[in-house]
Amino acid sequence: MENAYDALRLRIETFVQEREWSQFHSPKNLATCLSVEASELLAHYTWTRQGGDDGPPGTQSPDTALVTAEAADIFISLLNFCHVSGIDLLKATHEKLTVLESKYPVALSKGSAVKNPGNI
């Protein structure tokens, strides 16, 4: 039985194939696209302020719908990149989390923003 992740990957692959966009989807192009999409998300937060206070014009929180659309663009770009690059994203993410759990043990990392907690 197909899960939601596999169904989404297939839908994206079909979308790309129907438009004959695979010819443009090299790892380099998709990595570039991923960076551009992430920058577009970040642009929505330029000059915004943290917290609920009303600040000067232009410092308000970004429109949730626009931020949501950018997050979806990033996810689609990442899935396309992984597909073309032969990366099993779920497996890679589980493996990376195992490394991070070892690198950032709870006892040294909880509540801390220190990059290398074992070196303080």
Short mmCIF file of N, CA, C and O in Angstrom, two decimals:
data_model
loop_
_atom_site.label_atom_id
_atom_site.label_comp_id
_atom_site.label_asym_id
_atom_site.label_seq_id
_atom_site.Cartn_x
_atom_site.Cartn_y
_atom_site.Cartn_z
N MET A 1 0.84 -1.19 0.00
CA MET A 1 0.00 0.00 0.00
C MET A 1 0.88 1.25 0.00
O MET A 1 1.86 1.34 0.73
N GLU A 2 0.51 2.22 -0.80
CA GLU A 2 1.28 3.44 -0.94
C GLU A 2 0.96 4.40 0.21
O GLU A 2 -0.19 4.64 0.54
N ASN A 3 2.01 4.98 0.81
CA ASN A 3 1.78 5.95 1.87
C ASN A 3 1.71 7.37 1.28
O ASN A 3 1.94 7.57 0.09
N ALA A 4 1.42 8.34 2.12
CA ALA A 4 1.23 9.71 1.66
C ALA A 4 2.52 10.27 1.05
O ALA A 4 2.47 11.01 0.05
N TYR A 5 3.66 9.95 1.64
CA TYR A 5 4.95 10.44 1.12
C TYR A 5 5.20 9.90 -0.28
O TYR A 5 5.53 10.66 -1.20
N ASP A 6 5.02 8.59 -0.47
CA ASP A 6 5.23 7.99 -1.79
C ASP A 6 4.24 8.53 -2.82
O ASP A 6 4.59 8.75 -3.98
N ALA A 7 3.00 8.73 -2.40
CA ALA A 7 1.98 9.27 -3.31
C ALA A 7 2.36 10.69 -3.75
O ALA A 7 2.21 11.04 -4.93
N LEU A 8 2.87 11.49 -2.83
CA LEU A 8 3.29 12.84 -3.17
C LEU A 8 4.49 12.82 -4.11
O LEU A 8 4.51 13.55 -5.11
N ARG A 9 5.46 11.98 -3.84
CA ARG A 9 6.63 11.86 -4.72
C ARG A 9 6.20 11.47 -6.13
O ARG A 9 6.67 12.05 -7.11
N LEU A 10 5.29 10.52 -6.24
CA LEU A 10 4.80 10.08 -7.55
C LEU A 10 4.05 11.21 -8.25
O LEU A 10 4.21 11.42 -9.46
N ARG A 11 3.26 11.95 -7.51
CA ARG A 11 2.52 13.07 -8.11
C ARG A 11 3.49 14.12 -8.66
O ARG A 11 3.29 14.66 -9.76
N ILE A 12 4.54 14.42 -7.91
CA ILE A 12 5.54 15.39 -8.37
C ILE A 12 6.27 14.86 -9.59
O ILE A 12 6.47 15.59 -10.57
N GLU A 13 6.66 13.59 -9.57
CA GLU A 13 7.36 12.99 -10.72
C GLU A 13 6.48 13.03 -11.96
O GLU A 13 6.95 13.33 -13.05
N THR A 14 5.20 12.73 -11.81
CA THR A 14 4.25 12.77 -12.92
C THR A 14 4.11 14.20 -13.45
O THR A 14 4.12 14.43 -14.66
N PHE A 15 4.01 15.14 -12.54
CA PHE A 15 3.91 16.56 -12.91
C PHE A 15 5.10 16.97 -13.78
O PHE A 15 4.94 17.61 -14.82
N VAL A 16 6.30 16.60 -13.35
CA VAL A 16 7.52 16.94 -14.09
C VAL A 16 7.55 16.23 -15.44
O VAL A 16 7.84 16.85 -16.47
N GLN A 17 7.22 14.94 -15.47
CA GLN A 17 7.25 14.17 -16.72
C GLN A 17 6.26 14.71 -17.74
O GLN A 17 6.59 14.83 -18.93
N GLU A 18 5.06 15.04 -17.30
CA GLU A 18 4.04 15.54 -18.22
C GLU A 18 4.47 16.84 -18.90
O GLU A 18 4.07 17.11 -20.04
N ARG A 19 5.27 17.60 -18.24
CA ARG A 19 5.73 18.88 -18.79
C ARG A 19 7.09 18.78 -19.46
O ARG A 19 7.63 19.78 -19.93
N GLU A 20 7.65 17.58 -19.47
CA GLU A 20 8.98 17.32 -20.05
C GLU A 20 10.04 18.24 -19.45
O GLU A 20 10.90 18.77 -20.14
N TRP A 21 9.99 18.39 -18.13
CA TRP A 21 10.93 19.24 -17.43
C TRP A 21 12.15 18.47 -16.93
O TRP A 21 13.11 19.09 -16.46
N SER A 22 12.14 17.15 -17.06
CA SER A 22 13.28 16.36 -16.58
C SER A 22 14.58 16.80 -17.24
O SER A 22 15.65 16.72 -16.63
N GLN A 23 14.49 17.27 -18.48
CA GLN A 23 15.68 17.72 -19.20
C GLN A 23 16.38 18.89 -18.50
O GLN A 23 17.57 19.13 -18.71
N PHE A 24 15.66 19.61 -17.66
CA PHE A 24 16.23 20.76 -16.95
C PHE A 24 16.65 20.42 -15.52
O PHE A 24 17.25 21.24 -14.84
N HIS A 25 16.29 19.22 -15.09
CA HIS A 25 16.47 18.85 -13.68
C HIS A 25 17.77 18.11 -13.41
O HIS A 25 17.77 16.94 -13.03
N SER A 26 18.87 18.80 -13.56
CA SER A 26 20.16 18.24 -13.14
C SER A 26 20.30 18.50 -11.64
O SER A 26 19.64 19.40 -11.10
N PRO A 27 21.16 17.74 -10.96
CA PRO A 27 21.37 18.04 -9.54
C PRO A 27 21.78 19.50 -9.30
O PRO A 27 21.28 20.14 -8.37
N LYS A 28 22.65 20.03 -10.15
CA LYS A 28 23.08 21.42 -9.98
C LYS A 28 21.91 22.39 -10.13
O LYS A 28 21.73 23.29 -9.31
N ASN A 29 21.10 22.21 -11.15
CA ASN A 29 19.97 23.10 -11.36
C ASN A 29 18.96 23.01 -10.22
O ASN A 29 18.40 24.02 -9.78
N LEU A 30 18.73 21.80 -9.74
CA LEU A 30 17.76 21.64 -8.65
C LEU A 30 18.31 22.15 -7.33
O LEU A 30 17.57 22.69 -6.51
N ALA A 31 19.62 22.00 -7.11
CA ALA A 31 20.23 22.58 -5.90
C ALA A 31 20.12 24.10 -5.95
O ALA A 31 19.83 24.75 -4.93
N THR A 32 20.34 24.68 -7.13
CA THR A 32 20.19 26.12 -7.30
C THR A 32 18.75 26.53 -7.03
O THR A 32 18.48 27.51 -6.32
N CYS A 33 17.82 25.79 -7.59
CA CYS A 33 16.40 26.07 -7.40
C CYS A 33 16.03 26.00 -5.91
O CYS A 33 15.30 26.86 -5.41
N LEU A 34 16.55 25.02 -5.23
CA LEU A 34 16.28 24.86 -3.81
C LEU A 34 16.78 26.07 -3.02
O LEU A 34 16.07 26.60 -2.15
N SER A 35 17.95 26.55 -3.35
CA SER A 35 18.50 27.73 -2.69
C SER A 35 17.67 28.98 -2.98
O SER A 35 17.39 29.78 -2.09
N VAL A 36 17.24 29.12 -4.23
CA VAL A 36 16.41 30.27 -4.60
C VAL A 36 15.09 30.23 -3.85
O VAL A 36 14.63 31.26 -3.32
N GLU A 37 14.46 29.07 -3.80
CA GLU A 37 13.18 28.95 -3.09
C GLU A 37 13.34 29.25 -1.60
O GLU A 37 12.49 29.91 -1.01
N ALA A 38 14.43 28.77 -0.99
CA ALA A 38 14.67 29.06 0.42
C ALA A 38 14.88 30.56 0.63
O ALA A 38 14.40 31.14 1.61
N SER A 39 15.55 31.21 -0.32
CA SER A 39 15.75 32.65 -0.24
C SER A 39 14.43 33.40 -0.38
O SER A 39 14.22 34.44 0.27
N GLU A 40 13.54 32.89 -1.21
CA GLU A 40 12.23 33.52 -1.35
C GLU A 40 11.44 33.43 -0.05
O GLU A 40 10.74 34.38 0.32
N LEU A 41 11.57 32.32 0.66
CA LEU A 41 10.92 32.20 1.97
C LEU A 41 11.53 33.22 2.93
O LEU A 41 10.81 33.95 3.63
N LEU A 42 12.84 33.28 2.96
CA LEU A 42 13.53 34.20 3.87
C LEU A 42 13.17 35.65 3.58
O LEU A 42 13.04 36.47 4.51
N ALA A 43 12.96 35.98 2.32
CA ALA A 43 12.63 37.36 1.95
C ALA A 43 11.36 37.84 2.63
O ALA A 43 11.21 39.03 2.94
N HIS A 44 10.43 36.94 2.91
CA HIS A 44 9.19 37.32 3.58
C HIS A 44 9.44 37.77 5.02
O HIS A 44 8.58 38.41 5.62
N TYR A 45 10.58 37.43 5.57
CA TYR A 45 10.90 37.78 6.95
C TYR A 45 11.86 38.96 7.06
O TYR A 45 12.23 39.37 8.16
N THR A 46 12.26 39.54 5.94
CA THR A 46 13.15 40.68 5.96
C THR A 46 12.48 41.83 6.71
O THR A 46 11.36 42.21 6.39
N TRP A 47 13.14 42.33 7.70
CA TRP A 47 12.74 43.47 8.52
C TRP A 47 11.56 43.20 9.44
O TRP A 47 11.04 44.12 10.07
N THR A 48 11.09 41.96 9.53
CA THR A 48 10.00 41.68 10.47
C THR A 48 10.54 41.68 11.89
O THR A 48 11.74 41.54 12.12
N ARG A 49 9.65 41.83 12.83
CA ARG A 49 10.02 41.86 14.25
C ARG A 49 9.50 40.62 14.94
O ARG A 49 8.45 40.11 14.58
N GLN A 50 10.21 40.18 15.95
CA GLN A 50 9.76 39.06 16.77
C GLN A 50 8.75 39.59 17.78
O GLN A 50 8.84 40.73 18.24
N GLY A 51 7.79 38.75 18.15
CA GLY A 51 6.83 39.14 19.17
C GLY A 51 5.55 39.65 18.56
O GLY A 51 5.42 39.82 17.36
N GLY A 52 4.61 39.92 19.43
CA GLY A 52 3.28 40.32 18.97
C GLY A 52 3.06 41.81 18.91
O GLY A 52 1.97 42.25 18.58
N ASP A 53 4.07 42.63 19.23
CA ASP A 53 3.85 44.07 19.23
C ASP A 53 3.74 44.62 17.80
O ASP A 53 4.28 44.08 16.87
N ASP A 54 2.99 45.70 17.70
CA ASP A 54 2.88 46.38 16.41
C ASP A 54 4.10 47.26 16.22
O ASP A 54 4.35 48.16 17.02
N GLY A 55 4.84 47.00 15.19
CA GLY A 55 6.02 47.79 14.92
C GLY A 55 5.76 48.77 13.80
O GLY A 55 4.63 48.92 13.33
N PRO A 56 6.80 49.40 13.33
CA PRO A 56 6.67 50.34 12.21
C PRO A 56 6.16 49.61 10.96
O PRO A 56 6.30 48.39 10.85
N PRO A 57 5.61 50.35 10.02
CA PRO A 57 5.16 49.73 8.77
C PRO A 57 6.28 48.91 8.12
O PRO A 57 7.44 49.33 8.10
N GLY A 58 5.93 47.76 7.63
CA GLY A 58 6.90 46.89 6.96
C GLY A 58 7.58 45.90 7.88
O GLY A 58 8.39 45.10 7.44
N THR A 59 7.26 45.94 9.18
CA THR A 59 7.90 45.02 10.13
C THR A 59 6.95 43.94 10.64
O THR A 59 7.31 43.16 11.49
N GLN A 60 5.74 43.92 10.11
CA GLN A 60 4.75 42.95 10.54
C GLN A 60 5.13 41.54 10.08
O GLN A 60 5.90 41.38 9.13
N SER A 61 4.56 40.55 10.73
CA SER A 61 4.78 39.16 10.32
C SER A 61 4.29 38.97 8.88
O SER A 61 3.33 39.60 8.45
N PRO A 62 4.95 38.09 8.13
CA PRO A 62 4.55 37.88 6.74
C PRO A 62 3.20 37.17 6.64
O PRO A 62 2.75 36.53 7.59
N ASP A 63 2.60 37.29 5.48
CA ASP A 63 1.34 36.64 5.19
C ASP A 63 1.52 35.12 5.25
O ASP A 63 2.38 34.57 4.58
N THR A 64 0.72 34.47 6.06
CA THR A 64 0.84 33.02 6.28
C THR A 64 0.67 32.24 4.98
O THR A 64 1.38 31.26 4.74
N ALA A 65 -0.24 32.66 4.13
CA ALA A 65 -0.47 31.94 2.86
C ALA A 65 0.76 32.01 1.96
O ALA A 65 1.12 31.03 1.31
N LEU A 66 1.42 33.17 1.93
CA LEU A 66 2.62 33.31 1.10
C LEU A 66 3.77 32.47 1.64
O LEU A 66 4.49 31.82 0.88
N VAL A 67 3.93 32.46 2.95
CA VAL A 67 4.99 31.66 3.58
C VAL A 67 4.71 30.17 3.36
O VAL A 67 5.62 29.40 3.06
N THR A 68 3.45 29.78 3.46
CA THR A 68 3.07 28.39 3.24
C THR A 68 3.39 27.96 1.81
O THR A 68 3.94 26.86 1.58
N ALA A 69 3.10 28.81 0.85
CA ALA A 69 3.39 28.49 -0.56
C ALA A 69 4.89 28.36 -0.78
O ALA A 69 5.33 27.47 -1.53
N GLU A 70 5.68 29.22 -0.16
CA GLU A 70 7.14 29.12 -0.30
C GLU A 70 7.66 27.84 0.33
O GLU A 70 8.56 27.19 -0.22
N ALA A 71 7.12 27.46 1.49
CA ALA A 71 7.54 26.21 2.13
C ALA A 71 7.24 25.02 1.22
O ALA A 71 8.06 24.10 1.09
N ALA A 72 6.10 25.05 0.56
CA ALA A 72 5.74 23.98 -0.37
C ALA A 72 6.70 23.96 -1.56
O ALA A 72 7.12 22.88 -2.01
N ASP A 73 7.07 25.13 -2.07
CA ASP A 73 8.04 25.20 -3.17
C ASP A 73 9.37 24.58 -2.76
O ASP A 73 10.00 23.86 -3.54
N ILE A 74 9.80 24.85 -1.54
CA ILE A 74 11.06 24.28 -1.04
C ILE A 74 10.96 22.76 -0.97
O ILE A 74 11.88 22.04 -1.40
N PHE A 75 9.85 22.27 -0.45
CA PHE A 75 9.66 20.81 -0.30
C PHE A 75 9.63 20.13 -1.66
O PHE A 75 10.28 19.10 -1.87
N ILE A 76 8.93 20.72 -2.61
CA ILE A 76 8.87 20.16 -3.97
C ILE A 76 10.26 20.15 -4.58
O ILE A 76 10.69 19.15 -5.18
N SER A 77 10.98 21.26 -4.43
CA SER A 77 12.34 21.34 -4.98
C SER A 77 13.25 20.31 -4.34
O SER A 77 14.07 19.68 -5.03
N LEU A 78 13.13 20.12 -3.04
CA LEU A 78 13.96 19.13 -2.34
C LEU A 78 13.63 17.72 -2.80
O LEU A 78 14.54 16.91 -3.05
N LEU A 79 12.35 17.42 -2.95
CA LEU A 79 11.98 16.08 -3.42
C LEU A 79 12.46 15.85 -4.85
O LEU A 79 12.93 14.75 -5.17
N ASN A 80 12.36 16.86 -5.69
CA ASN A 80 12.90 16.74 -7.06
C ASN A 80 14.41 16.51 -7.03
O ASN A 80 14.93 15.65 -7.76
N PHE A 81 15.12 17.27 -6.20
CA PHE A 81 16.57 17.10 -6.09
C PHE A 81 16.92 15.69 -5.64
O PHE A 81 17.81 15.04 -6.22
N CYS A 82 16.25 15.21 -4.62
CA CYS A 82 16.54 13.86 -4.10
C CYS A 82 16.24 12.79 -5.15
O CYS A 82 17.00 11.83 -5.29
N HIS A 83 15.16 12.96 -5.88
CA HIS A 83 14.80 12.00 -6.92
C HIS A 83 15.90 11.92 -7.97
O HIS A 83 16.39 10.83 -8.31
N VAL A 84 16.32 13.07 -8.48
CA VAL A 84 17.35 13.11 -9.53
C VAL A 84 18.70 12.63 -9.01
O VAL A 84 19.46 12.00 -9.73
N SER A 85 18.98 12.90 -7.75
CA SER A 85 20.27 12.55 -7.16
C SER A 85 20.31 11.14 -6.57
O SER A 85 21.35 10.71 -6.07
N GLY A 86 19.18 10.44 -6.60
CA GLY A 86 19.14 9.08 -6.06
C GLY A 86 19.22 9.03 -4.54
O GLY A 86 19.73 8.05 -3.97
N ILE A 87 18.72 10.05 -3.88
CA ILE A 87 18.76 10.11 -2.42
C ILE A 87 17.42 9.65 -1.86
O ILE A 87 16.36 10.16 -2.25
N ASP A 88 17.47 8.70 -0.95
CA ASP A 88 16.28 8.28 -0.21
C ASP A 88 16.18 9.25 0.97
O ASP A 88 16.88 9.10 1.98
N LEU A 89 15.32 10.25 0.84
CA LEU A 89 15.26 11.33 1.82
C LEU A 89 14.86 10.84 3.20
O LEU A 89 15.41 11.30 4.20
N LEU A 90 13.91 9.93 3.27
CA LEU A 90 13.50 9.43 4.58
C LEU A 90 14.64 8.69 5.27
O LEU A 90 14.93 8.91 6.45
N LYS A 91 15.32 7.83 4.54
CA LYS A 91 16.45 7.08 5.10
C LYS A 91 17.57 8.04 5.51
O LYS A 91 18.12 7.93 6.60
N ALA A 92 17.90 8.99 4.63
CA ALA A 92 18.96 9.95 4.92
C ALA A 92 18.63 10.78 6.16
O ALA A 92 19.51 11.07 6.98
N THR A 93 17.36 11.14 6.31
CA THR A 93 16.95 11.94 7.46
C THR A 93 17.06 11.14 8.75
O THR A 93 17.55 11.66 9.77
N HIS A 94 16.64 9.88 8.72
CA HIS A 94 16.79 9.03 9.92
C HIS A 94 18.26 8.87 10.28
O HIS A 94 18.63 8.96 11.47
N GLU A 95 19.11 8.65 9.28
CA GLU A 95 20.55 8.51 9.53
C GLU A 95 21.14 9.79 10.11
O GLU A 95 21.95 9.76 11.04
N LYS A 96 20.74 10.93 9.56
CA LYS A 96 21.25 12.21 10.04
C LYS A 96 20.80 12.47 11.48
O LYS A 96 21.58 12.96 12.30
N LEU A 97 19.55 12.15 11.80
CA LEU A 97 19.07 12.33 13.16
C LEU A 97 19.86 11.48 14.15
O LEU A 97 20.14 11.92 15.27
N THR A 98 20.25 10.27 13.74
CA THR A 98 21.07 9.42 14.60
C THR A 98 22.41 10.10 14.90
O THR A 98 22.88 10.11 16.04
N VAL A 99 23.01 10.68 13.87
CA VAL A 99 24.28 11.41 14.04
C VAL A 99 24.07 12.61 14.97
O VAL A 99 24.87 12.85 15.88
N LEU A 100 23.00 13.36 14.75
CA LEU A 100 22.73 14.55 15.55
C LEU A 100 22.43 14.21 17.01
O LEU A 100 22.81 14.96 17.92
N GLU A 101 21.74 13.09 17.24
CA GLU A 101 21.47 12.67 18.61
C GLU A 101 22.76 12.39 19.36
O GLU A 101 22.88 12.69 20.55
N SER A 102 23.74 11.84 18.66
CA SER A 102 25.04 11.58 19.27
C SER A 102 25.83 12.87 19.45
O SER A 102 26.48 13.08 20.47
N LYS A 103 25.77 13.75 18.46
CA LYS A 103 26.53 15.00 18.49
C LYS A 103 25.96 15.97 19.53
O LYS A 103 26.71 16.75 20.13
N TYR A 104 24.65 15.96 19.71
CA TYR A 104 23.98 16.88 20.63
C TYR A 104 23.18 16.11 21.68
O TYR A 104 21.95 16.09 21.64
N PRO A 105 23.86 15.48 22.63
CA PRO A 105 23.13 14.73 23.66
C PRO A 105 22.26 15.69 24.49
O PRO A 105 22.64 16.84 24.71
N VAL A 106 21.13 15.20 24.93
CA VAL A 106 20.18 16.02 25.66
C VAL A 106 20.84 16.67 26.88
O VAL A 106 20.66 17.86 27.14
N ALA A 107 21.64 15.92 27.60
CA ALA A 107 22.26 16.44 28.83
C ALA A 107 23.13 17.67 28.57
O ALA A 107 23.24 18.54 29.43
N LEU A 108 23.73 17.77 27.40
CA LEU A 108 24.59 18.92 27.08
C LEU A 108 23.90 19.97 26.23
O LEU A 108 24.38 21.11 26.16
N SER A 109 22.81 19.61 25.59
CA SER A 109 22.22 20.50 24.59
C SER A 109 20.88 21.10 24.98
O SER A 109 20.46 22.09 24.39
N LYS A 110 20.22 20.54 25.96
CA LYS A 110 18.87 20.98 26.29
C LYS A 110 18.86 22.46 26.66
O LYS A 110 19.57 22.88 27.57
N GLY A 111 18.07 23.23 25.92
CA GLY A 111 17.91 24.65 26.20
C GLY A 111 19.09 25.51 25.79
O GLY A 111 19.15 26.69 26.12
N SER A 112 20.05 24.94 25.07
CA SER A 112 21.26 25.67 24.71
C SER A 112 21.34 25.83 23.19
O SER A 112 21.04 24.90 22.45
N ALA A 113 21.82 26.98 22.75
CA ALA A 113 22.02 27.23 21.33
C ALA A 113 23.49 27.08 20.95
O ALA A 113 23.87 27.43 19.84
N VAL A 114 24.30 26.56 21.85
CA VAL A 114 25.72 26.38 21.58
C VAL A 114 25.89 25.34 20.50
O VAL A 114 25.32 24.24 20.58
N LYS A 115 26.67 25.66 19.47
CA LYS A 115 26.84 24.78 18.30
C LYS A 115 27.48 23.44 18.67
O LYS A 115 27.05 22.40 18.23
N ASN A 116 28.56 23.46 19.44
CA ASN A 116 29.25 22.23 19.84
C ASN A 116 29.24 22.13 21.36
O ASN A 116 30.22 22.51 22.01
N PRO A 117 28.16 21.61 21.96
CA PRO A 117 28.01 21.63 23.41
C PRO A 117 29.10 20.86 24.15
O PRO A 117 29.39 21.16 25.29
N GLY A 118 29.73 19.88 23.50
CA GLY A 118 30.76 19.10 24.18
C GLY A 118 32.06 19.86 24.30
O GLY A 118 32.98 19.44 25.01
N ASN A 119 32.18 21.02 23.62
CA ASN A 119 33.43 21.79 23.61
C ASN A 119 33.40 23.00 24.52
O ASN A 119 34.27 23.85 24.44
N ILE A 120 32.37 23.12 25.38
CA ILE A 120 32.34 24.30 26.27
C ILE A 120 32.87 23.98 27.64
O ILE A 120 33.05 22.89 28.04
#
